[in-house]
Amino acid sequence: MNLQLKHTLPAVILATHFGVQAGSNSFDQAYSSISEADLRSHVKTLSSDEFEGRQPTTIGEEKTLAYLTENFKKWGFKPGNGNSFLQPVELLRIEADPNVVLSIGDDSFTYKENMVVGTSREQETVSLKESELVFVGYGVNAPEYNWNDYKGLDVKGKTVVILVNDPGFANPEGDKFQGKTMTYYGRWTYKYEEASRQGAAGALIVHETEPASYGWSVVANSWSGPQYKLVQPDGNKGRVAVEGWLSLDAAKSVFKKAGYDFDKLKAKANKGPIAQTLGTTASVTVKSSLKRSTSNNFIATLPGSSAKDEHVIYTAHWDHLGKDPAKEGDNIYNGAHDNATGTAGIMEIARAFASLKQKPKRSVSFLFVTAEEQGLLGSQYYAENPIYPLSKTVANLNIDAMNIMGRTKDISVVGFGKSELETYLEKAAKRQNRHLAQEGHPQAGYYYRSDHFSLAKVGVPALYAKGGDIPVDDETAQYRKKMSVIQRGCYHQVCDQYRESWDFGGIVEDSQLYFEVGYDIANSQDWPKWNKTSEFQRP
Ligand SMILES: [Zn+2]
């Protein structure tokens, strides 16, 4: 690097960082070309009955991929995966036999009533035979919070019993973790991952409604019927053999019979790492039927004009829940809000990028992932099998279920404070006279419940934001009230369908906002970083 360059470099960074680029004519035209009519038309098509609820591996997938391919070709995009727009994702369907009994000591527990169990392994039978039970508090190993519930513990072949959420939830006023805001250590998915790393044979999470943010029925329903996993070369043998939950009553009874008071041990676990052998054992045999099938991620790329090998990646999941032939009447889960809106959003952003006269310096990719509804599987597959090296992936911008409640004065950032990407978002929000706000229920851990999380986990700074809570004017506030009543209870139900009465103002603004954020990053030389307090960092 010569001296002169050294002198000019900060100015270049400043200029691109604060969006001198984003003031150009071509940018403004592309920005304002993001239109309500196009967004509506995509949402309407993707959520039509003809697409049958966009379930992976069905005709709904074929139609969705065809629709994406047709549009991206029309806009002049290059396939993102060599000469293909598709990245095949092999899925494993595991359906556990519901006739299963979990015995702990002299007690037996019943599937769905007071326990659920299953496996992630590609194995028809897995079992625990008198596996020693160990209470490991929150089951958290977090060096950045100086907290390790497994310290000095050997749980190989044993079954760990774990509290849900993280130690911050029980200590909102204290300095533990991030108070009520859930960290990834609080998510149930983390608990099984850590138990697996520790070599446990089984892992049982104790359900409690408040810290879980949902009732037992949600656990019972989502753990019955077929479960989907990614096919892994090792058949997922690295995972604990048996994963499950105990209802609170079941857990209390187990602790009591073992001579312990659940509430007292929990109070101890809130103060610091705890491990307590319960002096009892668990036995269970889980029988499953297995089936492999192939679905696809869709990826299109706009090659950068100078820093081609550096990538900004937009994500939205194209899939939804399909249809339920056993259901009477309307049986199609159209998934208009979740996530035809997000799919339409990044389609429009892609079209806007393609219309730019001066292409961005860095490459920009549009990744539509499959099987989000089955546990973020398409994005997990991409993160484990990235098409572009993760070390060259500058940022991920994710959209899931856009704002159908009309324009807002704020923009709700899910996982507020995690990365420097918020600087870009804030700048773009200013153009719309909007401000950033923390999401409404940070204790529910929504940052860990959509596809950007798969990329965050492998270190790529990832942003997930959407329309906020403050309506832009009185009329919008009235509309919002009315529409909230109409939409209530439609999450993951057949009534999540397209309505002509939807106000697309918020969707237009959020799409423009995300377009500007991606545009600025793609024209910058900066590598936005995770904030220090984030549980994610680049490797
Ligand atoms: Zn969903």
Short mmCIF file of N, CA and C in Angstrom, two decimals, residues 39-159:
data_model
loop_
_atom_site.label_atom_id
_atom_site.label_comp_id
_atom_site.label_asym_id
_atom_site.label_seq_id
_atom_site.Cartn_x
_atom_site.Cartn_y
_atom_site.Cartn_z
N LEU A 39 -45.02 -6.05 -5.96
CA LEU A 39 -44.99 -6.82 -4.71
C LEU A 39 -46.30 -7.59 -4.53
N ARG A 40 -47.40 -6.89 -4.75
CA ARG A 40 -48.72 -7.52 -4.62
C ARG A 40 -48.85 -8.72 -5.56
N SER A 41 -48.41 -8.51 -6.78
CA SER A 41 -48.58 -9.55 -7.78
C SER A 41 -47.76 -10.81 -7.41
N HIS A 42 -46.54 -10.62 -6.91
CA HIS A 42 -45.75 -11.79 -6.47
C HIS A 42 -46.41 -12.50 -5.29
N VAL A 43 -46.85 -11.72 -4.30
CA VAL A 43 -47.46 -12.33 -3.11
C VAL A 43 -48.71 -13.11 -3.51
N LYS A 44 -49.51 -12.49 -4.38
CA LYS A 44 -50.76 -13.10 -4.82
C LYS A 44 -50.49 -14.44 -5.52
N THR A 45 -49.50 -14.44 -6.41
CA THR A 45 -49.19 -15.67 -7.15
C THR A 45 -48.64 -16.74 -6.23
N LEU A 46 -47.63 -16.37 -5.44
CA LEU A 46 -46.96 -17.37 -4.59
C LEU A 46 -47.91 -17.99 -3.55
N SER A 47 -48.90 -17.20 -3.11
CA SER A 47 -49.79 -17.71 -2.07
C SER A 47 -51.12 -18.19 -2.64
N SER A 48 -51.20 -18.30 -3.98
CA SER A 48 -52.46 -18.78 -4.57
C SER A 48 -52.63 -20.27 -4.28
N ASP A 49 -53.87 -20.74 -4.34
CA ASP A 49 -54.15 -22.16 -4.09
C ASP A 49 -53.37 -23.06 -5.05
N GLU A 50 -53.12 -22.53 -6.24
CA GLU A 50 -52.38 -23.29 -7.24
C GLU A 50 -51.00 -23.73 -6.73
N PHE A 51 -50.41 -22.94 -5.85
CA PHE A 51 -49.08 -23.27 -5.32
C PHE A 51 -49.16 -24.19 -4.09
N GLU A 52 -50.38 -24.52 -3.71
CA GLU A 52 -50.64 -25.54 -2.67
C GLU A 52 -49.85 -25.37 -1.38
N GLY A 53 -49.59 -24.14 -1.00
CA GLY A 53 -48.93 -23.92 0.29
C GLY A 53 -47.42 -24.14 0.27
N ARG A 54 -46.84 -24.28 -0.95
CA ARG A 54 -45.37 -24.32 -1.13
C ARG A 54 -44.64 -25.27 -0.17
N GLN A 55 -45.13 -26.48 -0.10
CA GLN A 55 -44.43 -27.45 0.76
C GLN A 55 -43.24 -28.05 0.03
N PRO A 56 -42.08 -28.16 0.72
CA PRO A 56 -40.90 -28.77 0.10
C PRO A 56 -41.23 -30.16 -0.47
N THR A 57 -40.62 -30.48 -1.59
CA THR A 57 -40.70 -31.77 -2.30
C THR A 57 -42.08 -32.05 -2.93
N THR A 58 -42.97 -31.06 -2.97
CA THR A 58 -44.28 -31.28 -3.61
C THR A 58 -44.37 -30.45 -4.89
N ILE A 59 -45.52 -30.54 -5.54
CA ILE A 59 -45.78 -29.74 -6.74
C ILE A 59 -45.66 -28.24 -6.42
N GLY A 60 -45.95 -27.90 -5.16
CA GLY A 60 -45.83 -26.51 -4.71
C GLY A 60 -44.40 -26.01 -4.83
N GLU A 61 -43.45 -26.89 -4.55
CA GLU A 61 -42.04 -26.52 -4.72
C GLU A 61 -41.72 -26.30 -6.19
N GLU A 62 -42.16 -27.23 -7.03
CA GLU A 62 -41.89 -27.11 -8.48
C GLU A 62 -42.39 -25.78 -9.02
N LYS A 63 -43.62 -25.42 -8.64
CA LYS A 63 -44.22 -24.18 -9.15
C LYS A 63 -43.46 -22.96 -8.63
N THR A 64 -43.06 -23.01 -7.37
CA THR A 64 -42.35 -21.87 -6.79
C THR A 64 -41.00 -21.68 -7.48
N LEU A 65 -40.26 -22.77 -7.65
CA LEU A 65 -38.95 -22.67 -8.28
C LEU A 65 -39.07 -22.20 -9.74
N ALA A 66 -40.13 -22.68 -10.42
CA ALA A 66 -40.34 -22.26 -11.81
C ALA A 66 -40.62 -20.75 -11.87
N TYR A 67 -41.42 -20.28 -10.92
CA TYR A 67 -41.77 -18.85 -10.87
C TYR A 67 -40.53 -17.99 -10.62
N LEU A 68 -39.68 -18.44 -9.69
CA LEU A 68 -38.45 -17.70 -9.40
C LEU A 68 -37.53 -17.71 -10.62
N THR A 69 -37.36 -18.90 -11.21
CA THR A 69 -36.46 -19.03 -12.36
C THR A 69 -36.89 -18.11 -13.50
N GLU A 70 -38.18 -18.15 -13.80
CA GLU A 70 -38.72 -17.34 -14.90
C GLU A 70 -38.42 -15.86 -14.67
N ASN A 71 -38.68 -15.38 -13.46
CA ASN A 71 -38.46 -13.96 -13.18
C ASN A 71 -36.98 -13.58 -13.17
N PHE A 72 -36.15 -14.38 -12.54
CA PHE A 72 -34.72 -14.03 -12.47
C PHE A 72 -34.06 -14.08 -13.84
N LYS A 73 -34.53 -14.98 -14.69
CA LYS A 73 -34.01 -15.02 -16.07
C LYS A 73 -34.40 -13.74 -16.79
N LYS A 74 -35.64 -13.37 -16.61
CA LYS A 74 -36.18 -12.17 -17.26
C LYS A 74 -35.37 -10.93 -16.86
N TRP A 75 -34.96 -10.89 -15.61
CA TRP A 75 -34.22 -9.72 -15.10
C TRP A 75 -32.72 -9.81 -15.42
N GLY A 76 -32.33 -10.88 -16.11
CA GLY A 76 -30.94 -10.99 -16.55
C GLY A 76 -29.96 -11.53 -15.53
N PHE A 77 -30.47 -12.25 -14.54
CA PHE A 77 -29.57 -12.79 -13.51
C PHE A 77 -28.83 -14.04 -13.96
N LYS A 78 -27.65 -14.22 -13.36
CA LYS A 78 -26.88 -15.44 -13.56
C LYS A 78 -27.29 -16.45 -12.49
N PRO A 79 -27.31 -17.74 -12.87
CA PRO A 79 -27.53 -18.75 -11.84
C PRO A 79 -26.49 -18.60 -10.74
N GLY A 80 -26.89 -18.79 -9.49
CA GLY A 80 -25.97 -18.56 -8.37
C GLY A 80 -25.11 -19.77 -8.04
N ASN A 81 -25.48 -20.94 -8.56
CA ASN A 81 -24.75 -22.16 -8.21
C ASN A 81 -24.19 -22.79 -9.49
N GLY A 82 -23.06 -22.29 -9.95
CA GLY A 82 -22.50 -22.77 -11.22
C GLY A 82 -23.45 -22.42 -12.33
N ASN A 83 -23.92 -23.45 -13.05
CA ASN A 83 -24.87 -23.15 -14.13
C ASN A 83 -26.31 -23.43 -13.72
N SER A 84 -26.52 -23.54 -12.41
CA SER A 84 -27.87 -23.82 -11.94
C SER A 84 -28.34 -22.78 -10.93
N PHE A 85 -29.64 -22.51 -10.95
CA PHE A 85 -30.23 -21.64 -9.93
C PHE A 85 -30.51 -22.43 -8.65
N LEU A 86 -30.38 -23.76 -8.73
CA LEU A 86 -30.81 -24.60 -7.60
C LEU A 86 -29.64 -25.17 -6.81
N GLN A 87 -29.83 -25.30 -5.54
CA GLN A 87 -28.90 -26.02 -4.69
C GLN A 87 -29.72 -27.14 -4.02
N PRO A 88 -29.52 -28.39 -4.46
CA PRO A 88 -30.32 -29.48 -3.88
C PRO A 88 -30.03 -29.65 -2.39
N VAL A 89 -31.08 -29.90 -1.64
CA VAL A 89 -30.97 -30.09 -0.18
C VAL A 89 -31.63 -31.41 0.16
N GLU A 90 -30.86 -32.35 0.65
CA GLU A 90 -31.43 -33.66 0.99
C GLU A 90 -32.03 -33.63 2.38
N LEU A 91 -33.32 -33.94 2.45
CA LEU A 91 -34.02 -33.90 3.72
C LEU A 91 -34.29 -35.31 4.23
N LEU A 92 -34.29 -35.42 5.54
CA LEU A 92 -34.60 -36.70 6.17
C LEU A 92 -35.89 -36.52 6.97
N ARG A 93 -36.87 -37.37 6.66
CA ARG A 93 -38.13 -37.30 7.38
C ARG A 93 -38.11 -38.40 8.43
N ILE A 94 -38.29 -38.01 9.68
CA ILE A 94 -38.28 -38.99 10.77
C ILE A 94 -39.63 -38.94 11.46
N GLU A 95 -40.32 -40.06 11.48
CA GLU A 95 -41.59 -40.08 12.21
C GLU A 95 -41.51 -41.11 13.33
N ALA A 96 -41.54 -40.60 14.53
CA ALA A 96 -41.40 -41.49 15.69
C ALA A 96 -42.73 -42.18 15.99
N ASP A 97 -42.65 -43.44 16.38
CA ASP A 97 -43.82 -44.19 16.80
C ASP A 97 -44.34 -43.57 18.11
N PRO A 98 -45.61 -43.09 18.11
CA PRO A 98 -46.11 -42.42 19.32
C PRO A 98 -46.30 -43.37 20.51
N ASN A 99 -46.27 -44.68 20.25
CA ASN A 99 -46.38 -45.63 21.37
C ASN A 99 -45.04 -45.79 22.04
N VAL A 100 -44.68 -44.80 22.84
CA VAL A 100 -43.37 -44.83 23.46
C VAL A 100 -43.54 -44.42 24.93
N VAL A 101 -42.79 -45.11 25.78
CA VAL A 101 -42.88 -44.82 27.21
C VAL A 101 -41.50 -44.46 27.73
N LEU A 102 -41.44 -43.40 28.49
CA LEU A 102 -40.19 -42.99 29.12
C LEU A 102 -40.27 -43.37 30.59
N SER A 103 -39.33 -44.20 31.03
CA SER A 103 -39.32 -44.59 32.45
C SER A 103 -38.18 -43.87 33.15
N ILE A 104 -38.51 -43.24 34.26
CA ILE A 104 -37.48 -42.63 35.10
C ILE A 104 -37.72 -43.14 36.51
N GLY A 105 -36.73 -43.84 37.06
CA GLY A 105 -36.94 -44.51 38.35
C GLY A 105 -38.13 -45.45 38.21
N ASP A 106 -39.10 -45.34 39.12
CA ASP A 106 -40.29 -46.20 39.07
C ASP A 106 -41.42 -45.59 38.25
N ASP A 107 -41.23 -44.34 37.81
CA ASP A 107 -42.30 -43.64 37.10
C ASP A 107 -42.24 -43.88 35.60
N SER A 108 -43.42 -43.90 34.96
CA SER A 108 -43.44 -43.92 33.50
C SER A 108 -44.20 -42.70 33.02
N PHE A 109 -43.70 -42.12 31.95
CA PHE A 109 -44.32 -40.92 31.40
C PHE A 109 -44.85 -41.19 30.00
N THR A 110 -45.95 -40.47 29.68
CA THR A 110 -46.69 -40.74 28.44
C THR A 110 -46.42 -39.68 27.39
N TYR A 111 -46.20 -40.15 26.16
CA TYR A 111 -45.93 -39.30 25.00
C TYR A 111 -47.02 -38.24 24.86
N LYS A 112 -46.62 -36.99 24.70
CA LYS A 112 -47.47 -35.82 24.52
C LYS A 112 -48.17 -35.36 25.80
N GLU A 113 -48.49 -36.34 26.69
CA GLU A 113 -49.20 -35.94 27.90
C GLU A 113 -48.24 -35.21 28.85
N ASN A 114 -47.10 -35.85 29.14
CA ASN A 114 -46.15 -35.18 30.04
C ASN A 114 -44.69 -35.33 29.60
N MET A 115 -44.51 -35.85 28.41
CA MET A 115 -43.15 -35.86 27.85
C MET A 115 -43.25 -35.99 26.33
N VAL A 116 -42.18 -35.57 25.64
CA VAL A 116 -42.02 -35.92 24.23
C VAL A 116 -40.58 -36.36 24.06
N VAL A 117 -40.36 -37.33 23.16
CA VAL A 117 -39.00 -37.76 22.85
C VAL A 117 -38.90 -38.01 21.35
N GLY A 118 -37.69 -37.93 20.84
CA GLY A 118 -37.44 -38.19 19.44
C GLY A 118 -35.95 -38.31 19.23
N THR A 119 -35.56 -38.42 17.97
CA THR A 119 -34.13 -38.51 17.68
C THR A 119 -33.81 -37.72 16.42
N SER A 120 -32.60 -37.23 16.31
CA SER A 120 -32.14 -36.59 15.07
C SER A 120 -31.32 -37.57 14.24
N ARG A 121 -31.06 -38.74 14.80
CA ARG A 121 -30.21 -39.70 14.11
C ARG A 121 -30.98 -40.45 13.04
N GLU A 122 -30.27 -40.81 11.97
CA GLU A 122 -30.88 -41.59 10.89
C GLU A 122 -30.80 -43.05 11.32
N GLN A 123 -31.63 -43.40 12.27
CA GLN A 123 -31.56 -44.71 12.91
C GLN A 123 -32.98 -45.13 13.30
N GLU A 124 -33.36 -46.35 12.90
CA GLU A 124 -34.75 -46.76 13.15
C GLU A 124 -35.05 -46.97 14.63
N THR A 125 -34.03 -47.39 15.39
CA THR A 125 -34.24 -47.56 16.83
C THR A 125 -33.10 -46.92 17.61
N VAL A 126 -33.45 -46.08 18.55
CA VAL A 126 -32.44 -45.57 19.49
C VAL A 126 -32.99 -45.79 20.89
N SER A 127 -32.09 -46.01 21.85
CA SER A 127 -32.62 -46.19 23.19
C SER A 127 -31.67 -45.73 24.27
N LEU A 128 -32.25 -45.46 25.41
CA LEU A 128 -31.49 -45.20 26.64
C LEU A 128 -31.80 -46.38 27.55
N LYS A 129 -30.74 -46.99 28.10
CA LYS A 129 -30.99 -48.10 29.02
C LYS A 129 -30.39 -47.75 30.37
N GLU A 130 -31.26 -47.45 31.32
CA GLU A 130 -30.84 -47.06 32.67
C GLU A 130 -29.69 -46.06 32.62
N SER A 131 -29.94 -45.00 31.86
CA SER A 131 -28.95 -43.94 31.71
C SER A 131 -29.06 -42.98 32.90
N GLU A 132 -27.92 -42.76 33.55
CA GLU A 132 -27.89 -41.94 34.77
C GLU A 132 -28.38 -40.52 34.49
N LEU A 133 -29.23 -39.99 35.35
CA LEU A 133 -29.81 -38.66 35.16
C LEU A 133 -28.99 -37.59 35.90
N VAL A 134 -28.59 -36.54 35.17
CA VAL A 134 -27.83 -35.45 35.79
C VAL A 134 -28.52 -34.12 35.48
N PHE A 135 -28.80 -33.35 36.52
CA PHE A 135 -29.37 -32.01 36.32
C PHE A 135 -28.22 -31.05 36.05
N VAL A 136 -28.24 -30.37 34.89
CA VAL A 136 -27.13 -29.48 34.54
C VAL A 136 -27.58 -28.01 34.45
N GLY A 137 -28.60 -27.65 35.25
CA GLY A 137 -29.06 -26.25 35.24
C GLY A 137 -29.50 -25.85 33.84
N TYR A 138 -28.94 -24.75 33.32
CA TYR A 138 -29.32 -24.26 31.99
C TYR A 138 -28.59 -24.99 30.86
N GLY A 139 -27.67 -25.88 31.22
CA GLY A 139 -26.96 -26.64 30.18
C GLY A 139 -26.17 -25.74 29.25
N VAL A 140 -25.58 -24.67 29.82
CA VAL A 140 -24.94 -23.64 29.01
C VAL A 140 -23.42 -23.67 29.19
N ASN A 141 -22.72 -23.58 28.08
CA ASN A 141 -21.26 -23.40 28.11
C ASN A 141 -20.94 -22.14 27.33
N ALA A 142 -20.83 -21.01 28.05
CA ALA A 142 -20.67 -19.70 27.40
C ALA A 142 -19.44 -18.99 27.95
N PRO A 143 -18.29 -19.18 27.29
CA PRO A 143 -17.06 -18.57 27.81
C PRO A 143 -17.17 -17.05 27.95
N GLU A 144 -17.88 -16.38 26.99
CA GLU A 144 -17.96 -14.91 27.06
C GLU A 144 -18.76 -14.42 28.26
N TYR A 145 -19.56 -15.29 28.84
CA TYR A 145 -20.28 -14.90 30.08
C TYR A 145 -19.68 -15.61 31.29
N ASN A 146 -18.56 -16.28 31.06
CA ASN A 146 -17.88 -16.97 32.14
C ASN A 146 -18.82 -17.94 32.85
N TRP A 147 -19.51 -18.72 32.07
CA TRP A 147 -20.53 -19.61 32.62
C TRP A 147 -20.42 -20.98 31.94
N ASN A 148 -20.18 -22.03 32.72
CA ASN A 148 -20.13 -23.37 32.14
C ASN A 148 -20.80 -24.38 33.06
N ASP A 149 -22.02 -24.75 32.70
CA ASP A 149 -22.76 -25.72 33.52
C ASP A 149 -22.16 -27.11 33.45
N TYR A 150 -21.28 -27.34 32.49
CA TYR A 150 -20.70 -28.68 32.32
C TYR A 150 -19.28 -28.77 32.90
N LYS A 151 -18.84 -27.70 33.55
CA LYS A 151 -17.45 -27.67 34.01
C LYS A 151 -17.13 -28.85 34.94
N GLY A 152 -16.06 -29.57 34.59
CA GLY A 152 -15.60 -30.68 35.43
C GLY A 152 -16.52 -31.89 35.42
N LEU A 153 -17.46 -31.88 34.49
CA LEU A 153 -18.48 -32.93 34.50
C LEU A 153 -18.24 -33.91 33.36
N ASP A 154 -18.45 -35.19 33.62
CA ASP A 154 -18.40 -36.18 32.55
C ASP A 154 -19.81 -36.74 32.37
N VAL A 155 -20.46 -36.37 31.27
CA VAL A 155 -21.84 -36.82 31.07
C VAL A 155 -21.94 -37.88 29.97
N LYS A 156 -20.80 -38.47 29.60
CA LYS A 156 -20.82 -39.48 28.53
C LYS A 156 -21.76 -40.62 28.91
N GLY A 157 -22.68 -40.92 28.01
CA GLY A 157 -23.63 -42.01 28.23
C GLY A 157 -24.75 -41.66 29.19
N LYS A 158 -24.70 -40.46 29.76
CA LYS A 158 -25.73 -40.07 30.73
C LYS A 158 -26.82 -39.24 30.07
N THR A 159 -27.89 -38.99 30.83
CA THR A 159 -28.98 -38.17 30.32
C THR A 159 -29.04 -36.88 31.13
#
